[in-house]
Coordinates of N, CA, C and O and ligand atoms in Angstrom, one line a residue:
M1 N 0.5 -1.0 0.0 CA -0.5 -0.1 0.1 C 0.6 1.0 -0.2 O 1.8 1.8 0.5
N2 N 0.5 2.1 -0.7 CA 1.3 3.2 -0.9 C 0.7 4.3 -0.3 O -0.3 5.3 -0.9
L3 N 1.3 4.7 1.0 CA 0.3 5.4 2.0 C 0.8 6.6 1.9 O 1.8 7.2 2.8
E4 N 0.9 7.6 1.2 CA 1.4 9.0 1.3 C 0.3 10.2 0.4 O -0.5 9.8 -0.2
Y5 N 0.0 11.3 1.4 CA -0.8 11.9 1.4 C -0.7 13.3 1.9 O -0.4 13.2 3.2
E6 N -1.1 14.3 1.3 CA -1.1 16.0 2.2 C -1.9 16.6 1.4 O -2.3 16.7 0.6
N7 N -2.7 17.1 2.4 CA -3.5 18.4 1.5 C -3.4 19.6 2.8 O -3.7 19.3 4.2
S8 N -4.1 20.5 2.4 CA -4.2 21.8 3.6 C -5.9 22.2 3.0 O -6.2 22.2 1.8
F9 N -6.6 22.9 4.1 CA -7.8 23.1 4.2 C -8.0 24.6 4.6 O -7.3 24.5 6.1
E10 N -8.3 25.5 4.3 CA -8.8 26.8 4.7 C -10.2 26.8 5.8 O -11.1 26.1 5.0
I11 N -9.5 27.7 6.4 CA -11.3 27.7 7.5 C -12.0 29.1 7.4 O -10.5 30.0 7.9
Q12 N -12.9 29.7 7.5 CA -13.1 30.8 7.9 C -14.1 30.8 9.1 O -14.9 30.3 9.5
G13 N -13.5 31.8 10.0 CA -13.8 31.9 11.3 C -15.7 32.1 11.4 O -16.0 33.1 10.3
G14 N -16.7 31.4 11.9 CA -17.9 31.6 12.0 C -18.8 31.1 10.8 O -19.7 30.9 11.2
N15 N -17.7 30.2 9.7 CA -18.8 29.6 9.2 C -19.1 28.2 9.5 O -18.7 27.2 9.2
F16 N -20.0 28.3 10.3 CA -21.0 26.8 11.1 C -21.3 26.2 9.7 O -21.8 24.9 10.2
Q17 N -21.8 26.6 8.5 CA -22.7 25.9 7.6 C -21.7 25.0 7.1 O -22.0 23.8 6.9
E18 N -20.3 25.0 7.1 CA -19.3 24.3 6.5 C -18.9 23.3 7.9 O -17.6 22.5 7.6
A19 N -18.9 23.3 9.1 CA -18.9 22.7 10.4 C -18.5 21.2 10.1 O -19.8 20.7 9.7
G20 N -17.6 20.9 9.8 CA -17.3 19.1 9.8 C -17.3 18.8 8.7 O -16.9 17.8 8.2
D21 N -17.1 19.4 7.3 CA -17.0 19.1 5.8 C -15.5 18.3 5.9 O -15.3 17.6 5.0
I22 N -14.2 19.1 6.5 CA -12.9 18.7 6.2 C -12.9 17.2 7.0 O -12.2 16.4 6.3
S23 N -13.6 17.1 8.0 CA -13.5 16.3 8.8 C -13.9 14.5 8.0 O -13.3 13.8 7.8
V24 N -15.3 15.3 7.3 CA -15.6 14.1 6.5 C -15.0 13.9 5.1 O -14.9 12.5 4.9
F25 N -14.3 14.5 4.9 CA -13.5 14.8 3.4 C -12.4 13.7 3.9 O -12.2 12.7 3.2
I26 N -11.5 14.1 5.0 CA -10.4 13.7 5.2 C -10.9 11.7 5.6 O -10.0 10.8 5.6
K27 N -11.7 11.7 6.6 CA -12.5 10.0 6.7 C -12.7 9.5 5.5 O -12.0 8.3 5.4
K28 N -13.1 9.8 4.6 CA -13.3 9.6 3.2 C -12.1 9.1 2.3 O -11.8 8.0 2.0
K29 N -11.2 10.0 2.5 CA -9.9 9.9 2.0 C -9.1 8.5 2.5 O -8.7 7.9 1.9
L30 N -9.0 8.8 3.9 CA -8.4 7.7 4.6 C -8.8 6.0 4.2 O -8.5 5.3 4.2
Q31 N -10.4 6.2 4.2 CA -11.1 4.7 3.9 C -10.5 4.3 2.6 O -9.9 3.5 2.7
N32 N -10.5 5.4 1.7 CA -9.8 5.0 0.1 C -8.5 4.4 0.3 O -8.1 3.8 -0.4
L33 N -7.6 5.1 1.2 CA -6.5 4.7 1.3 C -6.1 3.4 1.9 O -5.2 2.7 2.1
G34 N -7.4 3.0 2.5 CA -7.4 1.5 3.4 C -7.0 2.0 4.8 O -6.5 0.7 5.1
V35 N -6.6 2.7 5.2 CA -6.7 2.8 6.6 C -7.3 2.3 7.5 O -9.0 2.5 7.7
A36 N -7.0 1.6 8.9 CA -7.8 1.4 9.5 C -8.6 1.9 10.4 O -8.6 3.3 10.7
R37 N -9.7 1.4 10.3 CA -11.1 1.9 11.2 C -10.7 2.7 12.8 O -11.1 3.9 12.8
E38 N -10.2 1.9 13.3 CA -9.8 2.8 14.7 C -8.9 3.9 14.2 O -8.9 5.0 15.0
I39 N -8.0 3.8 13.5 CA -7.2 5.0 13.0 C -7.7 6.2 12.8 O -7.8 7.6 12.8
L40 N -8.7 5.9 11.5 CA -10.0 6.5 11.0 C -10.7 7.4 11.9 O -10.8 8.6 11.9
R41 N -11.3 6.3 12.8 CA -12.5 7.5 14.1 C -11.1 8.4 14.6 O -11.6 9.5 15.0
R42 N -9.5 8.2 15.0 CA -9.4 8.9 15.7 C -9.1 10.2 15.2 O -8.8 11.5 15.5
V43 N -8.6 9.9 14.0 CA -8.2 11.3 13.1 C -9.7 12.2 12.7 O -9.7 13.0 13.0
A44 N -10.7 11.5 12.5 CA -11.7 12.2 11.9 C -12.4 13.1 13.6 O -12.7 14.4 13.1
I45 N -12.3 12.3 14.7 CA -12.7 13.1 15.5 C -11.5 14.4 15.8 O -11.8 15.6 16.0
A46 N -10.0 14.1 15.6 CA -9.2 15.3 15.8 C -9.5 16.5 15.2 O -9.6 17.2 15.4
V47 N -9.7 16.1 13.7 CA -9.8 16.8 12.8 C -11.1 17.9 12.9 O -11.2 19.0 12.6
Y48 N -12.0 17.0 13.6 CA -13.4 17.6 13.5 C -13.4 18.7 14.8 O -14.2 19.6 14.4
E49 N -12.7 18.2 15.6 CA -12.8 19.3 16.9 C -11.8 20.5 16.9 O -12.5 21.3 17.1
S50 N -11.1 20.1 16.1 CA -9.7 21.2 15.6 C -10.7 22.2 14.9 O -10.9 23.2 14.6
E51 N -11.5 22.1 13.6 CA -12.1 22.8 12.8 C -13.2 23.7 13.5 O -13.2 24.8 13.1
I52 N -13.9 22.7 14.5 CA -14.9 23.3 15.2 C -14.4 24.5 16.1 O -14.7 25.8 15.8
N53 N -13.2 24.4 16.4 CA -12.5 25.2 17.3 C -12.5 26.5 16.6 O -12.3 28.0 17.0
I54 N -11.8 26.4 15.5 CA -11.2 27.5 14.5 C -12.5 28.2 14.0 O -12.5 29.3 14.1
I55 N -13.9 27.4 13.6 CA -14.8 28.3 13.3 C -15.5 28.9 14.3 O -15.8 30.2 14.0
S56 N -15.2 28.4 15.7 CA -16.1 29.0 16.6 C -14.9 30.1 17.2 O -15.9 30.9 17.9
Y57 N -13.8 30.4 17.5 CA -13.2 31.2 18.3 C -12.3 31.7 17.4 O -11.9 32.8 17.7
A58 N -11.4 31.7 16.0 CA -10.3 32.1 15.4 C -11.2 32.8 14.1 O -12.3 32.7 13.9
S59 N -10.3 33.7 13.7 CA -10.9 34.7 12.4 C -10.8 33.7 11.2 O -11.7 33.6 10.2
K60 N -9.6 33.1 11.1 CA -9.6 32.3 10.2 C -8.3 31.0 10.4 O -7.4 31.4 11.3
G61 N -8.2 30.1 9.7 CA -7.1 29.1 10.1 C -7.0 28.0 8.8 O -7.6 28.4 8.1
I62 N -5.9 27.4 8.8 CA -5.6 26.2 8.3 C -5.4 25.1 8.9 O -4.8 25.1 9.7
I63 N -5.9 23.9 8.2 CA -5.8 22.3 8.9 C -4.8 21.8 7.8 O -5.2 21.9 6.7
H64 N -3.4 21.6 8.3 CA -2.9 20.7 7.1 C -2.5 19.5 7.7 O -2.3 18.8 8.9
I65 N -3.0 18.5 6.7 CA -2.5 16.9 7.3 C -1.8 16.2 6.3 O -1.6 16.2 5.0
S66 N -1.0 15.5 7.1 CA 0.0 14.9 6.0 C 0.1 12.9 6.7 O -0.1 13.0 7.9
I67 N -0.4 12.1 5.3 CA -0.3 10.7 6.1 C 0.8 10.1 5.6 O 1.0 10.3 4.0
S68 N 1.3 9.3 6.0 CA 2.5 8.6 5.6 C 2.4 7.1 6.4 O 1.2 7.2 7.1
P69 N 3.2 5.8 6.0 CA 2.6 4.9 6.5 C 3.1 4.8 7.9 O 2.3 4.1 8.3
E70 N 3.9 5.7 8.6 CA 4.3 5.7 10.0 C 2.7 6.1 10.7 O 2.9 6.3 11.9
S71 N 2.7 7.6 9.6 CA 1.5 8.1 11.2 C 0.9 9.3 10.3 O 1.2 9.5 8.9
V72 N -0.1 9.8 11.1 CA -1.3 11.1 10.3 C -0.6 12.4 11.1 O -0.6 12.2 12.4
V73 N -0.1 13.1 10.6 CA 0.3 14.8 11.0 C -1.0 15.7 10.5 O -1.0 16.0 9.8
I74 N -1.8 16.1 12.2 CA -2.6 17.2 11.7 C -1.9 18.5 12.6 O -1.3 18.2 13.5
D75 N -1.9 19.4 11.2 CA -1.3 21.0 12.4 C -2.8 21.7 12.0 O -2.8 22.0 10.8
A76 N -3.2 22.3 13.0 CA -4.3 23.1 12.9 C -3.7 24.5 13.1 O -3.5 24.7 14.6
E77 N -3.9 25.5 12.3 CA -3.3 26.6 12.8 C -3.8 27.7 12.4 O -4.8 27.9 11.4
D78 N -4.4 29.1 13.5 CA -5.1 29.6 13.4 C -4.6 31.1 13.5 O -3.8 31.2 14.4
E79 N -5.7 32.0 13.1 CA -5.4 33.4 13.8 C -6.2 33.9 14.0 O -8.0 33.7 13.8
G80 N -6.2 34.3 15.7 CA -7.5 34.9 16.4 C -6.8 35.4 17.8 O -5.5 35.7 18.0
P81 N -7.4 35.2 18.8 CA -7.5 35.5 20.0 C -6.5 35.2 21.0 O -5.9 35.6 21.5
G82 N -6.4 33.7 20.5 CA -5.2 33.0 21.1 C -5.9 32.5 22.6 O -7.1 32.7 22.8
I83 N -5.3 31.6 23.1 CA -5.9 31.0 24.4 C -4.9 31.5 25.6 O -3.5 31.6 25.5
E84 N -5.8 31.9 26.6 CA -4.9 32.6 27.4 C -4.4 31.6 28.6 O -3.3 31.6 28.9
N85 N -5.4 30.9 29.0 CA -4.6 29.4 30.1 C -4.9 28.5 29.6 O -6.3 28.0 29.7
I86 N -3.7 27.9 28.9 CA -3.8 26.3 27.6 C -4.3 25.5 28.7 O -4.9 24.5 28.8
E87 N -3.7 25.4 30.0 CA -3.9 24.7 31.0 C -5.7 24.3 31.0 O -6.2 23.0 31.0
L88 N -6.0 25.7 31.4 CA -7.7 25.3 31.6 C -8.3 24.9 30.5 O -9.4 24.4 30.5
A89 N -7.9 25.1 29.0 CA -8.8 25.0 28.0 C -8.5 23.6 28.2 O -8.9 22.7 27.0
M90 N -7.3 22.8 28.2 CA -7.4 21.3 28.5 C -8.1 20.4 29.2 O -8.2 19.5 29.1
R91 N -8.6 21.1 30.1 CA -9.3 20.7 31.3 C -10.6 20.2 30.8 O -11.4 21.0 30.3
A92 N -11.1 19.1 30.8 CA -12.3 18.6 30.5 C -13.8 19.6 31.1 O -13.4 19.6 32.4
G93 N -14.5 20.3 30.5 CA -15.8 20.9 31.1 C -15.3 22.7 30.9 O -16.4 23.5 31.0
Y94 N -13.9 22.9 30.7 CA -14.0 23.9 30.3 C -14.1 24.9 29.2 O -13.7 24.4 28.2
S95 N -15.0 25.6 29.5 CA -15.2 26.8 28.2 C -16.0 27.8 28.0 O -15.8 27.9 29.4
T96 N -15.3 28.6 27.1 CA -15.7 30.2 27.3 C -16.4 30.4 25.9 O -16.5 31.3 25.3
A97 N -17.0 29.4 25.5 CA -18.0 29.5 24.2 C -19.8 30.0 24.6 O -19.9 30.4 25.6
T98 N -19.7 31.2 23.6 CA -20.9 32.4 23.7 C -22.2 31.9 23.8 O -22.1 30.4 23.1
D99 N -23.4 32.0 23.8 CA -24.3 31.5 24.0 C -24.8 31.3 22.0 O -25.2 30.1 21.9
K100 N -24.2 31.8 21.4 CA -24.1 31.7 20.1 C -23.6 30.2 19.5 O -24.3 29.4 18.8
I101 N -22.4 30.1 20.0 CA -21.8 28.6 19.8 C -22.6 27.9 20.5 O -22.7 26.5 19.8
R102 N -23.1 28.0 21.8 CA -24.0 27.1 22.5 C -25.1 26.3 21.5 O -25.7 25.2 21.6
E103 N -25.9 27.5 20.6 CA -26.8 27.5 20.0 C -26.7 26.1 19.0 O -27.7 25.5 18.7
M104 N -25.2 26.3 18.3 CA -24.9 25.8 17.7 C -24.7 24.1 17.9 O -24.3 23.1 17.3
G105 N -24.4 24.0 19.1 CA -24.6 22.5 19.8 C -23.3 22.0 20.3 O -22.8 20.9 20.7
F106 N -22.7 23.3 20.5 CA -20.9 23.1 20.7 C -21.0 23.9 22.5 O -21.6 24.6 22.5
G107 N -19.6 24.1 22.9 CA -19.2 24.7 24.3 C -19.5 23.6 25.5 O -19.7 24.0 26.8
A108 N -19.4 22.2 25.3 CA -19.1 21.1 26.6 C -17.8 21.4 27.2 O -17.8 20.7 28.0
G109 N -17.0 21.6 26.3 CA -15.7 21.6 26.9 C -14.7 20.5 26.5 O -13.8 20.2 27.5
M110 N -15.3 19.8 25.7 CA -14.5 18.3 25.6 C -13.7 18.3 24.3 O -13.3 17.2 24.1
G111 N -13.5 19.4 23.4 CA -12.6 19.1 22.3 C -11.6 19.2 21.8 O -10.7 17.9 22.0
I112 N -11.2 19.9 23.0 CA -9.4 19.8 23.5 C -9.2 18.4 24.1 O -8.4 17.5 23.4
P113 N -10.1 18.1 25.2 CA -9.7 16.9 25.7 C -10.2 15.7 24.7 O -9.0 14.9 25.3
N114 N -10.8 15.6 24.0 CA -11.2 14.6 22.8 C -9.9 14.5 21.9 O -9.8 13.4 21.8
I115 N -9.1 15.5 21.6 CA -8.3 15.5 20.4 C -7.1 15.1 21.7 O -6.5 13.7 20.7
M116 N -6.6 15.3 22.5 CA -5.8 14.5 23.2 C -6.0 13.2 23.4 O -5.0 12.5 23.5
N117 N -7.3 12.8 23.7 CA -7.2 11.0 23.9 C -7.3 10.7 22.7 O -6.8 9.2 22.5
C118 N -7.3 11.3 21.4 CA -7.3 10.4 20.3 C -5.5 10.8 19.7 O -5.3 9.9 18.5
S119 N -5.1 11.7 20.5 CA -3.6 11.7 20.2 C -2.7 10.6 20.1 O -2.9 10.6 22.2
D120 N -1.6 10.4 19.9 CA -0.5 10.0 20.3 C 0.2 10.8 20.5 O 1.4 11.0 21.7
K121 N 0.4 12.0 20.1 CA 1.5 12.9 20.5 C 0.9 14.0 20.2 O -0.1 14.4 19.1
F122 N 0.7 14.7 21.1 CA -0.4 16.4 20.9 C 0.3 17.6 21.4 O 1.1 17.5 22.5
T123 N 0.8 18.5 20.7 CA 1.4 19.9 21.4 C 0.5 21.2 20.7 O -0.3 20.8 19.9
I124 N 0.1 22.2 21.7 CA -0.4 23.3 21.8 C 0.3 24.5 22.0 O 0.6 24.7 23.1
T125 N 0.0 25.5 21.2 CA 1.1 26.7 21.6 C -0.3 27.6 21.7 O -0.8 27.7 20.0
S126 N 0.0 28.9 21.8 CA -0.7 29.9 21.8 C -0.2 31.0 22.0 O 0.3 31.4 23.0
E127 N -0.7 32.2 20.8 CA -0.1 33.3 21.7 C -1.2 34.5 21.8 O -2.0 34.4 20.7
L128 N -1.4 34.9 22.4 CA -2.8 36.1 22.7 C -2.2 37.0 21.5 O -1.7 37.7 21.3
N129 N -3.8 37.1 21.1 CA -4.0 38.5 19.8 C -3.3 37.8 18.5 O -3.3 38.4 17.6
K130 N -3.2 36.7 18.5 CA -2.2 36.2 17.3 C -3.0 35.1 16.7 O -3.3 34.7 15.6
G131 N -2.9 33.9 17.6 CA -3.6 32.6 17.6 C -3.1 31.3 18.0 O -2.1 31.5 18.8
T132 N -3.7 30.2 17.3 CA -3.0 29.1 18.0 C -2.8 27.9 16.9 O -3.4 28.2 15.8
H133 N -2.0 26.7 17.6 CA -1.7 26.3 16.5 C -1.4 24.8 17.8 O -0.6 24.6 18.7
L134 N -2.2 23.9 17.0 CA -2.3 22.2 17.7 C -1.3 21.7 16.5 O -1.6 21.6 15.0
T135 N -0.5 20.6 17.2 CA 0.1 19.4 16.3 C -0.7 18.6 16.7 O -0.3 17.8 18.0
I136 N -1.0 17.6 16.1 CA -1.6 16.7 16.4 C -0.8 15.2 15.7 O -0.8 15.4 14.6
I137 N -0.3 14.0 16.5 CA 0.4 12.7 15.8 C -0.4 11.8 16.3 O -0.5 11.3 17.2
I138 N -1.0 11.0 15.1 CA -1.6 9.5 15.3 C -1.1 8.8 14.9 O -0.7 8.5 13.1
N139 N -0.2 7.7 15.4 CA 0.6 6.6 15.0 C -0.3 5.5 14.1 O -1.3 5.5 14.4
I140 N 0.2 5.3 13.2 CA -0.4 4.1 12.4 C 0.3 2.9 12.5 O -0.2 1.7 12.8
S141 N 1.7 2.8 12.2 CA 2.3 1.5 12.3 C 2.3 1.5 14.0 O 2.9 2.4 14.5
N142 N 2.3 0.2 14.6 CA 2.8 -0.3 15.9 C 1.8 0.4 17.0 O 1.9 0.4 18.1
N143 N 0.4 0.8 15.9 CA -0.4 1.6 16.9 C -1.0 0.8 18.0 O -0.6 1.7 19.2
D144 N -1.3 -0.5 17.8 CA -1.9 -1.1 19.1 C -1.0 -1.3 20.2 O -1.3 -1.2 21.4
A145 N 0.3 -1.5 19.8 CA 1.3 -2.0 21.0 C 1.6 -0.9 21.5 O 1.7 -0.9 22.8
E146 N 1.8 0.5 20.9 CA 1.8 1.3 21.6 C 1.2 2.0 22.6 O 1.5 2.6 23.8
K147 N -0.4 2.4 22.3 CA -1.5 3.1 23.1 C -1.9 1.9 23.8 O -2.7 2.3 25.0
N148 N -1.6 0.6 23.3 CA -2.8 -0.4 23.9 C -4.2 -0.1 24.2 O -4.3 -0.4 25.4
R149 N -4.4 0.0 23.2 CA -5.9 0.0 23.5 C -6.8 -1.1 23.3 O -6.5 -1.8 22.8
Ligands
LIG1 N1 -8.6 28.0 18.4 C1 -8.8 28.5 19.4 N2 -8.8 29.8 19.6 C2 -9.1 30.1 20.8 N3 -9.3 29.7 21.9 C3 -9.7 28.9 22.0 C4 -9.2 27.8 20.5 N4 -10.0 26.8 20.6 C5 -10.1 26.3 22.0 N5 -10.4 27.7 22.6 C6 -10.6 27.9 24.0 O1 -10.4 26.6 24.7 C7 -11.8 26.1 25.1 C8 -11.6 24.9 25.6 O2 -11.9 24.1 24.0 P1 -12.6 22.8 23.5 O3 -12.5 22.5 22.5 O4 -12.1 21.9 24.7 O5 -14.2 23.2 24.5 P2 -15.2 24.0 23.9 O6 -14.9 24.4 22.1 O7 -15.9 25.1 24.7 O8 -16.6 23.0 24.0 P3 -16.5 21.7 22.7 O9 -15.5 21.7 22.0 O10 -16.9 20.5 23.8 O11 -17.8 21.9 22.0 C9 -12.6 27.1 24.6 O12 -14.1 27.2 25.3 C10 -11.9 28.8 24.0 O13 -11.8 29.2 25.2
LIG2 MG1 -14.1 22.9 20.7

C-alpha cells in the first residue's frame, strides 16, 4: 500500500455551515487509502474538534494534514484571539463558548480533551491576539502496541 497523502484546508471563522466538512473529506480519503478503522475514527475526531474550534473562536485558520505509512500528522493553525490559559483549556468541561456557539450545539468543553485522547502526541501553542497552533500525531504502524488500546 502506497500510503502518502498531503493536503491543506482553509477555514473561515464563523462559518458554521461548513462545520465538519474537512473531517468528512479526510475520513473518506483515509477509507479509500485503506487505513484501519480505529485510526480513521481518531483522525476524524481530532480534525472535527480542531475545525469546530477554529470556526468558533478564530478569524481564520488552516488545517494541514500529512499521511505517511508511519503516522497521520494534523497541524491546525489559526489567526485569532489565542488561548490565555492553555492548562485550563485542556481541562474537560472548561469552555468560554458564547450563547451563539452553544446554540450551534457546541461548548461542552470537551473538544481539546477529545483531541488529546485521540492523539499519540499532542502539542498546543498559543499567543494572545495572534493565534493558536495544535499539532496532533496519530501513529499508524505499531499503533495498538504503543497505545495498548
Ligand atoms: N482555536 C482556538 N482559539 C481560541 N480559543 C480556543 C481555541 N480552541 C479552544 N479555545 C478555548 O479553549 C476552550 C476549550 O476548548 P474545547 O474545544 O475543549 O471546548 P469548547 O470548544 O468550549 O466546547 P466543545 O469543544 O466541547 O464543543 C474554549 O472554550 C476556548 O476558550
Ligand atoms: Mg471545541
